[in-house]
CSV table of C-alpha atoms in Angstrom, one decimal:
chain,number,residue,atom,x,y,z
V,429,UNK,CA,25.5,43.1,24.7
V,430,UNK,CA,27.4,44.7,21.7
V,431,UNK,CA,30.3,43.2,19.9
V,432,UNK,CA,32.2,46.1,21.7
V,433,UNK,CA,30.8,45.2,25.3
V,434,UNK,CA,32.0,41.5,24.6
V,435,UNK,CA,35.8,42.7,23.7
V,436,UNK,CA,36.1,43.2,27.2
V,437,UNK,CA,35.3,39.9,27.9
V,438,UNK,CA,37.5,36.6,28.1
V,439,UNK,CA,35.3,34.2,26.3
V,440,UNK,CA,36.2,30.9,28.2
V,441,UNK,CA,35.6,32.6,31.5
V,442,UNK,CA,32.9,34.8,30.9
V,443,UNK,CA,30.5,32.3,29.1
V,444,UNK,CA,27.9,33.0,31.1
V,445,UNK,CA,27.9,36.8,30.8
V,446,UNK,CA,27.9,36.2,27.1
V,447,UNK,CA,25.4,34.1,27.2
V,448,UNK,CA,23.3,36.5,29.3
V,449,UNK,CA,24.0,39.0,26.7
V,450,UNK,CA,22.7,36.8,23.6
V,451,UNK,CA,19.3,36.2,26.3
V,452,UNK,CA,19.2,40.0,26.5
V,453,UNK,CA,19.5,40.6,22.4
V,454,UNK,CA,16.5,38.2,22.0
V,455,UNK,CA,14.4,39.6,24.7
V,456,UNK,CA,14.8,43.0,23.1
V,457,UNK,CA,13.8,41.3,19.9
V,458,UNK,CA,17.4,41.7,18.1
V,459,UNK,CA,19.2,39.2,16.5
V,460,UNK,CA,22.0,38.0,18.3
V,461,UNK,CA,23.8,37.4,14.9
V,462,UNK,CA,26.0,40.2,15.0
V,463,UNK,CA,27.4,39.0,18.6
V,464,UNK,CA,27.5,35.7,17.3
V,465,UNK,CA,29.9,37.0,14.2
V,466,UNK,CA,32.4,38.8,16.6
V,467,UNK,CA,32.3,36.1,18.9
V,468,UNK,CA,33.2,33.3,16.3
V,469,UNK,CA,36.3,35.6,15.3
V,470,UNK,CA,37.6,35.7,19.1
V,471,UNK,CA,36.8,32.4,20.2
V,472,UNK,CA,34.8,29.6,17.6
V,473,UNK,CA,34.5,27.3,20.5
V,474,UNK,CA,33.0,29.3,22.9
V,475,UNK,CA,30.5,30.4,20.2
V,476,UNK,CA,29.4,26.6,19.8
V,477,UNK,CA,28.8,26.4,23.5
V,478,UNK,CA,26.8,29.5,23.3
V,479,UNK,CA,24.4,28.3,21.0
V,480,UNK,CA,24.3,24.7,21.3
V,481,UNK,CA,25.4,24.1,24.3
V,482,UNK,CA,23.5,23.7,28.0
V,483,UNK,CA,22.5,26.9,28.1
V,484,UNK,CA,21.8,27.9,24.7
V,485,UNK,CA,18.8,30.3,23.7
V,486,UNK,CA,15.7,29.1,22.7
V,487,UNK,CA,13.5,30.2,19.9
V,488,UNK,CA,13.2,31.1,16.5
V,489,UNK,CA,15.7,34.3,16.3
V,490,UNK,CA,18.2,32.3,18.0
V,491,UNK,CA,17.9,29.3,15.7
V,492,UNK,CA,18.1,31.8,12.7
V,493,UNK,CA,21.0,33.6,13.9
V,494,UNK,CA,22.7,30.3,14.5
V,495,UNK,CA,22.2,29.0,10.9
V,496,UNK,CA,24.2,32.0,10.1
V,497,UNK,CA,27.4,30.5,11.8
V,498,UNK,CA,26.5,26.9,10.0
V,499,UNK,CA,29.7,26.6,8.6
V,500,UNK,CA,31.7,26.8,11.8
V,501,UNK,CA,29.2,25.0,13.6
V,502,UNK,CA,29.7,21.6,11.4
V,503,UNK,CA,33.7,21.8,11.7
V,504,UNK,CA,32.8,21.6,15.5
V,505,UNK,CA,30.3,18.4,15.7
V,506,UNK,CA,28.5,15.6,13.8
V,507,UNK,CA,26.3,17.3,11.3
V,508,UNK,CA,23.4,14.6,12.6
V,509,UNK,CA,23.7,15.9,16.2
V,510,UNK,CA,24.0,19.2,15.5
V,511,UNK,CA,20.8,19.7,13.6
V,512,UNK,CA,18.9,18.0,15.8
V,513,UNK,CA,20.2,19.9,18.8
V,514,UNK,CA,19.2,23.1,16.2
V,515,UNK,CA,15.6,21.3,15.7
V,516,UNK,CA,15.2,21.2,19.5
V,517,UNK,CA,16.2,24.8,20.0
V,518,UNK,CA,14.6,26.1,17.0
V,519,UNK,CA,10.8,26.4,18.0
V,520,UNK,CA,8.8,27.4,14.7
V,521,UNK,CA,12.2,27.9,13.3
V,522,UNK,CA,12.7,23.5,12.8
V,523,UNK,CA,11.7,23.8,9.3
V,524,UNK,CA,14.6,26.3,8.7
V,525,UNK,CA,16.7,23.9,10.4
V,526,UNK,CA,15.5,20.8,8.4
V,527,UNK,CA,15.9,22.8,5.2
V,528,UNK,CA,19.2,24.0,5.6
V,529,UNK,CA,20.4,20.5,6.8
V,530,UNK,CA,18.6,19.1,3.3
V,531,UNK,CA,20.6,21.8,1.2
V,532,UNK,CA,23.6,20.9,2.7
V,533,UNK,CA,23.6,17.3,3.4
V,534,UNK,CA,21.2,16.0,0.7
V,535,UNK,CA,22.6,12.4,1.0
V,536,UNK,CA,22.6,12.4,4.8
V,537,UNK,CA,20.4,9.1,5.7
V,538,UNK,CA,19.5,10.8,9.1
V,539,UNK,CA,17.8,13.2,7.6
V,540,UNK,CA,14.9,10.5,7.1
V,541,UNK,CA,14.9,10.4,11.2
V,542,UNK,CA,15.4,14.3,11.5
V,543,UNK,CA,12.1,15.0,9.4
V,544,UNK,CA,9.9,13.0,11.5
V,545,UNK,CA,10.8,14.5,14.2
V,546,UNK,CA,10.2,18.0,12.7
V,547,UNK,CA,7.3,17.6,10.3
V,548,UNK,CA,5.7,14.6,12.3
V,549,UNK,CA,3.0,13.4,9.5
V,550,UNK,CA,4.7,15.5,6.8
V,551,UNK,CA,7.9,14.1,7.4
V,552,UNK,CA,9.8,14.0,4.3
V,553,UNK,CA,8.4,17.2,2.4
V,554,UNK,CA,11.3,19.5,3.1
V,555,UNK,CA,13.9,17.0,2.2
V,556,UNK,CA,12.2,15.4,-0.8
V,557,UNK,CA,11.4,18.7,-2.5
V,558,UNK,CA,15.0,20.0,-1.7
V,559,UNK,CA,16.7,17.2,-3.7
V,560,UNK,CA,14.2,16.7,-6.7
V,561,UNK,CA,16.5,16.4,-9.6
V,562,UNK,CA,19.7,15.6,-7.3
V,563,UNK,CA,21.4,12.7,-7.9
V,564,UNK,CA,20.4,11.5,-4.3
V,565,UNK,CA,16.7,11.8,-5.2
V,566,UNK,CA,15.9,8.2,-5.8
V,567,UNK,CA,17.8,7.2,-2.4
V,568,UNK,CA,15.6,9.7,-0.5
V,569,UNK,CA,12.4,8.6,-2.1
V,570,UNK,CA,13.1,5.1,-1.0
V,571,UNK,CA,14.6,6.2,2.3
V,572,UNK,CA,11.3,7.5,3.4
V,573,UNK,CA,9.0,5.3,1.9
V,574,UNK,CA,10.8,2.8,3.7
V,575,UNK,CA,10.2,4.9,6.7
V,576,UNK,CA,6.2,5.8,5.8
V,577,UNK,CA,6.4,9.2,4.7
V,578,UNK,CA,3.6,8.9,2.2
V,579,UNK,CA,2.1,11.8,2.4
V,580,UNK,CA,5.4,13.5,1.5
V,581,UNK,CA,5.9,11.1,-1.3
V,582,UNK,CA,2.6,11.8,-2.8
V,583,UNK,CA,3.5,15.3,-2.6
V,584,UNK,CA,6.6,15.5,-4.1
V,585,UNK,CA,5.3,13.4,-7.1
V,586,UNK,CA,2.3,15.5,-7.9
V,587,UNK,CA,4.6,18.6,-7.8
V,588,UNK,CA,8.0,17.4,-9.2
V,589,UNK,CA,6.1,15.3,-11.8
V,590,UNK,CA,8.7,12.7,-11.3
V,591,UNK,CA,7.9,8.8,-11.2
V,592,UNK,CA,10.7,7.7,-8.3
V,593,UNK,CA,8.2,8.9,-5.5
V,594,UNK,CA,5.6,6.5,-7.3
V,595,UNK,CA,8.1,3.9,-7.3
V,596,UNK,CA,9.0,4.3,-3.8
V,597,UNK,CA,5.6,4.1,-2.6
V,598,UNK,CA,5.1,0.6,-4.5
V,599,UNK,CA,8.2,-0.9,-3.5
V,600,UNK,CA,7.0,-0.7,-0.5
V,601,UNK,CA,3.5,-1.8,-0.6
V,602,UNK,CA,1.6,1.4,-0.8
V,603,UNK,CA,-0.2,0.5,-4.2
V,604,UNK,CA,-3.3,3.0,-3.3
V,605,UNK,CA,-0.8,5.9,-2.9
V,606,UNK,CA,1.5,4.6,-5.5
V,607,UNK,CA,-1.5,4.3,-8.4
V,608,UNK,CA,-2.8,7.6,-7.1
V,609,UNK,CA,0.3,9.6,-7.4
V,610,UNK,CA,0.8,8.2,-11.2
V,611,UNK,CA,-2.5,9.4,-11.8
V,612,UNK,CA,-1.6,12.6,-10.6
V,613,UNK,CA,1.3,12.4,-12.8
V,614,UNK,CA,0.1,11.2,-16.1
V,615,UNK,CA,-2.9,13.9,-15.6
V,616,UNK,CA,-0.3,16.5,-15.7
V,617,UNK,CA,2.7,15.1,-17.5
V,618,UNK,CA,1.4,12.1,-20.1
V,619,UNK,CA,4.8,11.5,-21.0
V,620,UNK,CA,6.7,11.0,-17.5
V,621,UNK,CA,8.0,7.6,-17.3
V,622,UNK,CA,5.7,6.5,-14.2
V,623,UNK,CA,4.2,3.3,-15.7
V,624,UNK,CA,8.1,2.0,-16.7
V,625,UNK,CA,9.3,2.6,-13.3
V,626,UNK,CA,6.2,1.2,-11.6
V,627,UNK,CA,6.8,-1.9,-13.7
V,628,UNK,CA,10.6,-2.2,-12.9
V,629,UNK,CA,9.6,-1.8,-9.1
V,630,UNK,CA,6.7,-4.4,-9.3
V,631,UNK,CA,7.2,-6.8,-11.8
V,632,UNK,CA,5.4,-8.1,-15.2
V,633,UNK,CA,2.1,-8.8,-13.4
V,634,UNK,CA,1.0,-4.9,-13.4
V,635,UNK,CA,-2.6,-5.7,-14.1
V,636,UNK,CA,-3.7,-4.8,-10.4
V,637,UNK,CA,-1.6,-1.6,-10.5
V,638,UNK,CA,-2.8,-0.3,-13.6
V,639,UNK,CA,-6.5,-1.1,-12.7
V,640,UNK,CA,-5.6,1.1,-10.0
V,641,UNK,CA,-4.1,3.8,-11.5
V,642,UNK,CA,-7.4,3.6,-14.3
V,643,UNK,CA,-9.8,4.1,-11.1
V,644,UNK,CA,-8.3,7.2,-10.3
V,645,UNK,CA,-7.9,8.7,-13.8
V,646,UNK,CA,-10.5,11.9,-14.2
V,647,UNK,CA,-10.0,13.0,-17.6
V,648,UNK,CA,-9.4,11.8,-20.9
V,649,UNK,CA,-6.2,13.3,-21.8
V,650,UNK,CA,-4.7,10.9,-18.8
V,651,UNK,CA,-6.7,8.1,-20.0
V,652,UNK,CA,-5.0,8.4,-23.2
V,653,UNK,CA,-1.5,8.7,-21.6
V,654,UNK,CA,-2.1,5.4,-19.8
V,655,UNK,CA,-3.0,3.2,-23.2
V,656,UNK,CA,0.0,4.6,-25.0
V,657,UNK,CA,2.5,3.8,-22.5
V,658,UNK,CA,0.5,0.2,-22.3
V,659,UNK,CA,-0.2,-0.1,-25.9
V,660,UNK,CA,3.2,0.2,-27.8
V,661,UNK,CA,2.5,-0.3,-31.7
V,662,UNK,CA,2.7,-4.3,-32.6
V,663,UNK,CA,2.0,-3.4,-36.0
V,664,UNK,CA,1.0,-0.5,-38.2
V,665,UNK,CA,-2.6,0.1,-37.9
V,666,UNK,CA,-5.0,-0.7,-40.3
V,667,UNK,CA,-6.8,1.4,-42.6
V,668,UNK,CA,-10.2,2.5,-41.7
V,669,UNK,CA,-13.2,1.3,-44.0
V,670,UNK,CA,-15.6,3.7,-44.9
V,671,UNK,CA,-18.8,3.3,-43.2
V,672,UNK,CA,-21.3,2.1,-45.5
C,1109,UNK,CA,-2.4,-28.2,-14.7
C,1110,UNK,CA,0.1,-25.8,-15.7
C,1111,UNK,CA,3.4,-25.3,-14.1
C,1112,UNK,CA,4.3,-21.5,-13.0
C,1113,UNK,CA,7.5,-20.2,-14.3
C,1114,UNK,CA,9.6,-17.9,-12.4
C,1115,UNK,CA,12.3,-15.4,-13.8
C,1116,UNK,CA,14.8,-13.6,-10.9
C,1117,UNK,CA,14.8,-9.8,-10.8
C,1118,UNK,CA,18.2,-8.4,-10.5
C,1119,UNK,CA,19.2,-6.8,-6.8
C,1120,UNK,CA,18.5,-3.4,-6.0
C,1121,UNK,CA,15.1,-0.7,-6.5
C,1122,UNK,CA,14.3,-1.7,-9.9
C,1123,UNK,CA,14.9,-5.5,-10.5
C,1124,UNK,CA,12.1,-5.7,-12.9
C,1125,UNK,CA,13.3,-3.7,-16.3
C,1126,UNK,CA,12.7,-5.0,-19.5
C,1127,UNK,CA,10.1,-8.0,-17.6
C,1128,UNK,CA,7.3,-9.5,-19.7
C,1129,UNK,CA,5.3,-12.3,-18.8
C,1130,UNK,CA,2.6,-14.3,-21.3
C,1131,UNK,CA,0.3,-17.6,-21.1
C,1132,UNK,CA,-1.4,-19.4,-23.5
C,1133,UNK,CA,-3.6,-22.4,-24.1
C,1134,UNK,CA,-4.7,-24.6,-26.8
C,1135,UNK,CA,-6.8,-27.5,-26.2
C,1136,UNK,CA,-5.0,-29.5,-23.3
C,1137,UNK,CA,-1.8,-27.6,-24.0
C,1138,UNK,CA,-0.9,-24.9,-22.2
C,1139,UNK,CA,2.8,-22.3,-22.2
C,1140,UNK,CA,4.1,-20.1,-19.7
C,1141,UNK,CA,6.2,-17.8,-20.7
C,1142,UNK,CA,8.4,-15.5,-18.3
C,1143,UNK,CA,11.5,-12.9,-19.7
C,1144,UNK,CA,13.4,-9.8,-19.9
C,1145,UNK,CA,14.4,-7.5,-22.9
C,1146,UNK,CA,15.9,-4.6,-23.2
C,1147,UNK,CA,16.9,-4.0,-19.7
C,1148,UNK,CA,20.6,-3.0,-20.9
C,1149,UNK,CA,19.2,0.4,-21.6
C,1150,UNK,CA,17.5,1.3,-19.0
C,1151,UNK,CA,14.4,1.3,-17.1
C,1152,UNK,CA,12.7,3.7,-19.7
C,1153,UNK,CA,13.9,2.2,-22.8
C,1154,UNK,CA,13.4,-1.5,-21.9
C,1155,UNK,CA,9.4,-0.9,-20.9
C,1156,UNK,CA,7.6,-0.4,-24.6
C,1157,UNK,CA,9.7,-3.3,-25.5
C,1158,UNK,CA,8.8,-5.6,-22.7
C,1159,UNK,CA,5.5,-4.3,-23.4
C,1160,UNK,CA,5.4,-5.0,-26.9
C,1161,UNK,CA,6.6,-8.2,-26.3
C,1162,UNK,CA,3.7,-8.9,-24.0
C,1163,UNK,CA,1.3,-8.0,-26.3
C,1164,UNK,CA,2.7,-10.1,-29.0
C,1165,UNK,CA,2.9,-13.2,-26.8
C,1166,UNK,CA,-1.4,-13.0,-27.1
C,1167,UNK,CA,-0.8,-14.1,-30.5
C,1168,UNK,CA,0.5,-17.3,-29.0
C,1169,UNK,CA,-2.5,-19.4,-29.5
C,1170,UNK,CA,-3.7,-18.3,-32.8
C,1171,UNK,CA,-0.4,-18.7,-34.3
C,1172,UNK,CA,0.0,-22.0,-32.2
C,1173,UNK,CA,-3.1,-23.4,-34.1
C,1174,UNK,CA,-1.8,-23.4,-37.3
C,1175,UNK,CA,0.9,-25.0,-36.7
C,1176,UNK,CA,-0.6,-27.8,-35.4
C,1177,UNK,CA,-2.0,-29.1,-31.6
C,1178,UNK,CA,-0.2,-30.0,-28.5
C,1179,UNK,CA,2.7,-28.0,-26.3
C,1180,UNK,CA,5.5,-28.0,-29.1
C,1181,UNK,CA,2.9,-26.4,-31.1
C,1182,UNK,CA,2.8,-23.8,-28.8
C,1183,UNK,CA,6.7,-23.5,-28.1
C,1184,UNK,CA,7.0,-23.4,-31.7
C,1185,UNK,CA,5.0,-20.5,-32.0
C,1186,UNK,CA,6.5,-19.1,-29.1
C,1187,UNK,CA,10.1,-19.3,-30.9
C,1188,UNK,CA,8.2,-17.7,-34.0
C,1189,UNK,CA,7.1,-14.7,-32.5
C,1190,UNK,CA,10.9,-14.3,-30.9
C,1191,UNK,CA,12.9,-14.9,-33.9
C,1192,UNK,CA,10.9,-12.7,-36.2
C,1193,UNK,CA,11.5,-8.9,-36.3
C,1194,UNK,CA,10.2,-7.0,-34.0
C,1195,UNK,CA,7.3,-4.8,-36.0
C,1196,UNK,CA,7.6,-0.5,-36.1
C,1197,UNK,CA,8.3,1.4,-34.1
C,1198,UNK,CA,10.8,-1.1,-32.0
C,1199,UNK,CA,14.6,-1.0,-32.5
C,1200,UNK,CA,15.4,-3.6,-35.0
C,1201,UNK,CA,18.6,-3.9,-32.7
C,1202,UNK,CA,16.6,-4.8,-29.9
C,1203,UNK,CA,16.7,-8.3,-28.4
C,1204,UNK,CA,20.6,-8.8,-28.1
C,1205,UNK,CA,20.0,-8.7,-23.9
C,1206,UNK,CA,17.2,-11.3,-24.1
C,1207,UNK,CA,16.5,-13.9,-21.8
C,1208,UNK,CA,13.8,-16.4,-21.6
C,1209,UNK,CA,12.2,-19.2,-20.0
C,1210,UNK,CA,9.3,-21.1,-20.9
C,1211,UNK,CA,7.4,-24.3,-20.0
C,1212,UNK,CA,4.8,-26.1,-22.0
C,1213,UNK,CA,2.9,-29.2,-21.3
C,1214,UNK,CA,0.0,-31.4,-22.3
C,1215,UNK,CA,-1.1,-34.7,-21.4
C,1216,UNK,CA,1.7,-35.9,-23.0
C,1217,UNK,CA,4.4,-34.5,-21.0
C,1218,UNK,CA,6.6,-31.2,-19.8
C,1219,UNK,CA,8.9,-29.1,-21.8
C,1220,UNK,CA,11.2,-26.3,-20.6
C,1221,UNK,CA,13.3,-24.5,-23.1
C,1222,UNK,CA,14.9,-20.6,-23.3
C,1223,UNK,CA,17.8,-18.4,-23.7
C,1224,UNK,CA,19.9,-16.2,-21.9
C,1225,UNK,CA,19.8,-18.0,-18.6
C,1226,UNK,CA,22.4,-18.5,-16.0
C,1227,UNK,CA,20.7,-21.6,-13.7
C,1228,UNK,CA,17.0,-23.1,-13.9
C,1229,UNK,CA,15.7,-24.8,-10.8
C,1230,UNK,CA,12.4,-26.5,-10.2
C,1231,UNK,CA,10.3,-26.8,-6.9
C,1232,UNK,CA,8.3,-30.1,-6.5
C,1233,UNK,CA,5.1,-30.4,-4.3
C,1234,UNK,CA,6.5,-30.9,-0.5
C,1235,UNK,CA,10.4,-30.4,-2.0
C,1236,UNK,CA,13.5,-28.2,-1.4
C,1237,UNK,CA,14.6,-26.3,-4.6
C,1238,UNK,CA,16.9,-28.1,-6.6
C,1239,UNK,CA,19.0,-27.3,-10.2
C,1240,UNK,CA,17.7,-28.7,-13.0
C,1241,UNK,CA,20.8,-29.1,-15.2
C,1242,UNK,CA,24.7,-28.2,-15.0
C,1243,UNK,CA,26.2,-25.2,-15.8
C,1244,UNK,CA,27.2,-26.5,-19.0
C,1245,UNK,CA,23.7,-27.6,-20.4
C,1246,UNK,CA,22.4,-26.2,-23.7
C,1247,UNK,CA,19.6,-24.7,-21.9
C,1248,UNK,CA,21.8,-22.4,-20.4
C,1249,UNK,CA,22.7,-20.7,-23.4
C,1250,UNK,CA,23.9,-16.9,-24.0
C,1251,UNK,CA,21.5,-13.7,-24.2
C,1252,UNK,CA,20.0,-12.5,-27.3
C,1253,UNK,CA,17.7,-13.6,-30.3
C,1254,UNK,CA,18.7,-17.3,-30.6
C,1255,UNK,CA,20.4,-17.5,-34.4
C,1256,UNK,CA,18.0,-21.1,-34.5
C,1257,UNK,CA,15.4,-22.8,-33.1
C,1258,UNK,CA,16.9,-24.2,-29.6
C,1259,UNK,CA,15.8,-27.5,-28.3
C,1260,UNK,CA,13.7,-28.0,-25.1
C,1261,UNK,CA,14.1,-30.2,-22.3
C,1262,UNK,CA,11.9,-32.4,-21.5
C,1263,UNK,CA,10.0,-33.4,-18.1
C,1264,UNK,CA,8.8,-36.5,-16.6
C,1265,UNK,CA,7.5,-35.4,-13.5
C,1266,UNK,CA,5.8,-31.9,-13.0
C,1267,UNK,CA,7.1,-29.4,-11.1
C,1268,UNK,CA,5.2,-27.1,-8.6
C,1269,UNK,CA,7.5,-23.9,-10.1
C,1270,UNK,CA,10.5,-23.3,-12.7
C,1271,UNK,CA,12.7,-20.5,-12.0
C,1272,UNK,CA,15.6,-19.3,-13.8
C,1273,UNK,CA,18.2,-16.9,-13.5
C,1274,UNK,CA,18.6,-14.5,-16.4
C,1275,UNK,CA,22.1,-13.5,-17.6
C,1276,UNK,CA,24.2,-11.7,-16.3
C,1277,UNK,CA,22.9,-12.7,-13.0
C,1278,UNK,CA,25.2,-15.8,-11.8
C,1279,UNK,CA,23.7,-18.8,-11.2
C,1280,UNK,CA,22.6,-18.7,-7.5
C,1281,UNK,CA,19.2,-18.9,-5.8
C,1282,UNK,CA,18.3,-16.4,-3.8
C,1283,UNK,CA,17.9,-17.5,0.2
C,1284,UNK,CA,14.4,-20.0,0.1
C,1285,UNK,CA,12.2,-16.8,1.3
C,1286,UNK,CA,13.8,-14.2,-1.2
C,1287,UNK,CA,12.6,-16.3,-4.1
C,1288,UNK,CA,9.7,-15.3,-4.8
C,1289,UNK,CA,9.6,-11.7,-4.0
C,1290,UNK,CA,13.2,-11.7,-6.2
C,1291,UNK,CA,10.8,-12.9,-8.9
C,1292,UNK,CA,7.7,-10.3,-8.5
C,1293,UNK,CA,5.2,-13.0,-7.2
C,1294,UNK,CA,3.0,-11.9,-4.8
C,1295,UNK,CA,0.8,-14.2,-2.6
């Protein structure tokens, strides 16, 4: 169905025909996006019905075309419900749906559940990487940590070199993962304030955490970084005595 | 026998910014110290200040032995460390937000002291938490390095734990099941 053919239809009365037209485009390997755009101009409510209604098309191509209409869709229903529905329909493009959701709603607490639904054992990967550097990053780390999304927190800690994911892991008792993240960060970014963050979460009895980090350090640079953080100079160093 | 000293952290995700602790013994005397410093400047800036304080508290025993014996020597050594300017590279202005609680003891008794505390409670064996001092008690002073040597509160009976709220927290003890976690104490 072309946009011109659509022009001869009544969007409300002929919804089933339009739906069939969308499916024809998909079966033919064409994107329904031009059809969606034409329908959006004539009857946005009908378009929403076509895209996310009971007879909505299933599959990645349909979902990607739907994401082009995201402004209109978001204006028509709750964001949480919209993205959940789109992800159900999207098949392999569900990651695209999640990426869109995370970029437009980085503060959405519902992203945690949506991430689990779409990403399974890697839940949080898309959302957390999307919000690195955003004011919502810390809150997102804590939300995903509370949901047990440890793989993603570990990955984003290593990739971003930021301390918040390690701190969030520690806050939820994931000591091994927090130590692993901290060790990885110190190896590549010795000046990253991961230890101050861990201490601020854990409290002053930091020895078990330090031991867990030290056990995971594999190079001298990282060990030197750990020492530098732990032993701020308490007095100027004494002059060295020449060996006899 | 020692008495545990706990210090409440802030509510929120990073409650223990700037927290430090130390302990030392000298003969039959002992001291437990908890505190926080530099937290007004944020997590990152507070950490080296608190670590520096932790490291300086390792000097408690040798300093106390030079001052005499018993719990009072340890307490005097603590104040000596706190009152002297922090060595380089620490910012000399640091310390205005200091809160500190210590408990020291020996065979002759127990002493409690501190600075920057909003409330202090004790938990005796098999008993509930109870406030140790009224709100206008000198033990509940303002934050910061004290201008002179503060006094101590003498205790006749040893509690299991003494817990304090650092200013500017309110003098409110959390629900019982949250006190230990709010102090960073894990069993």
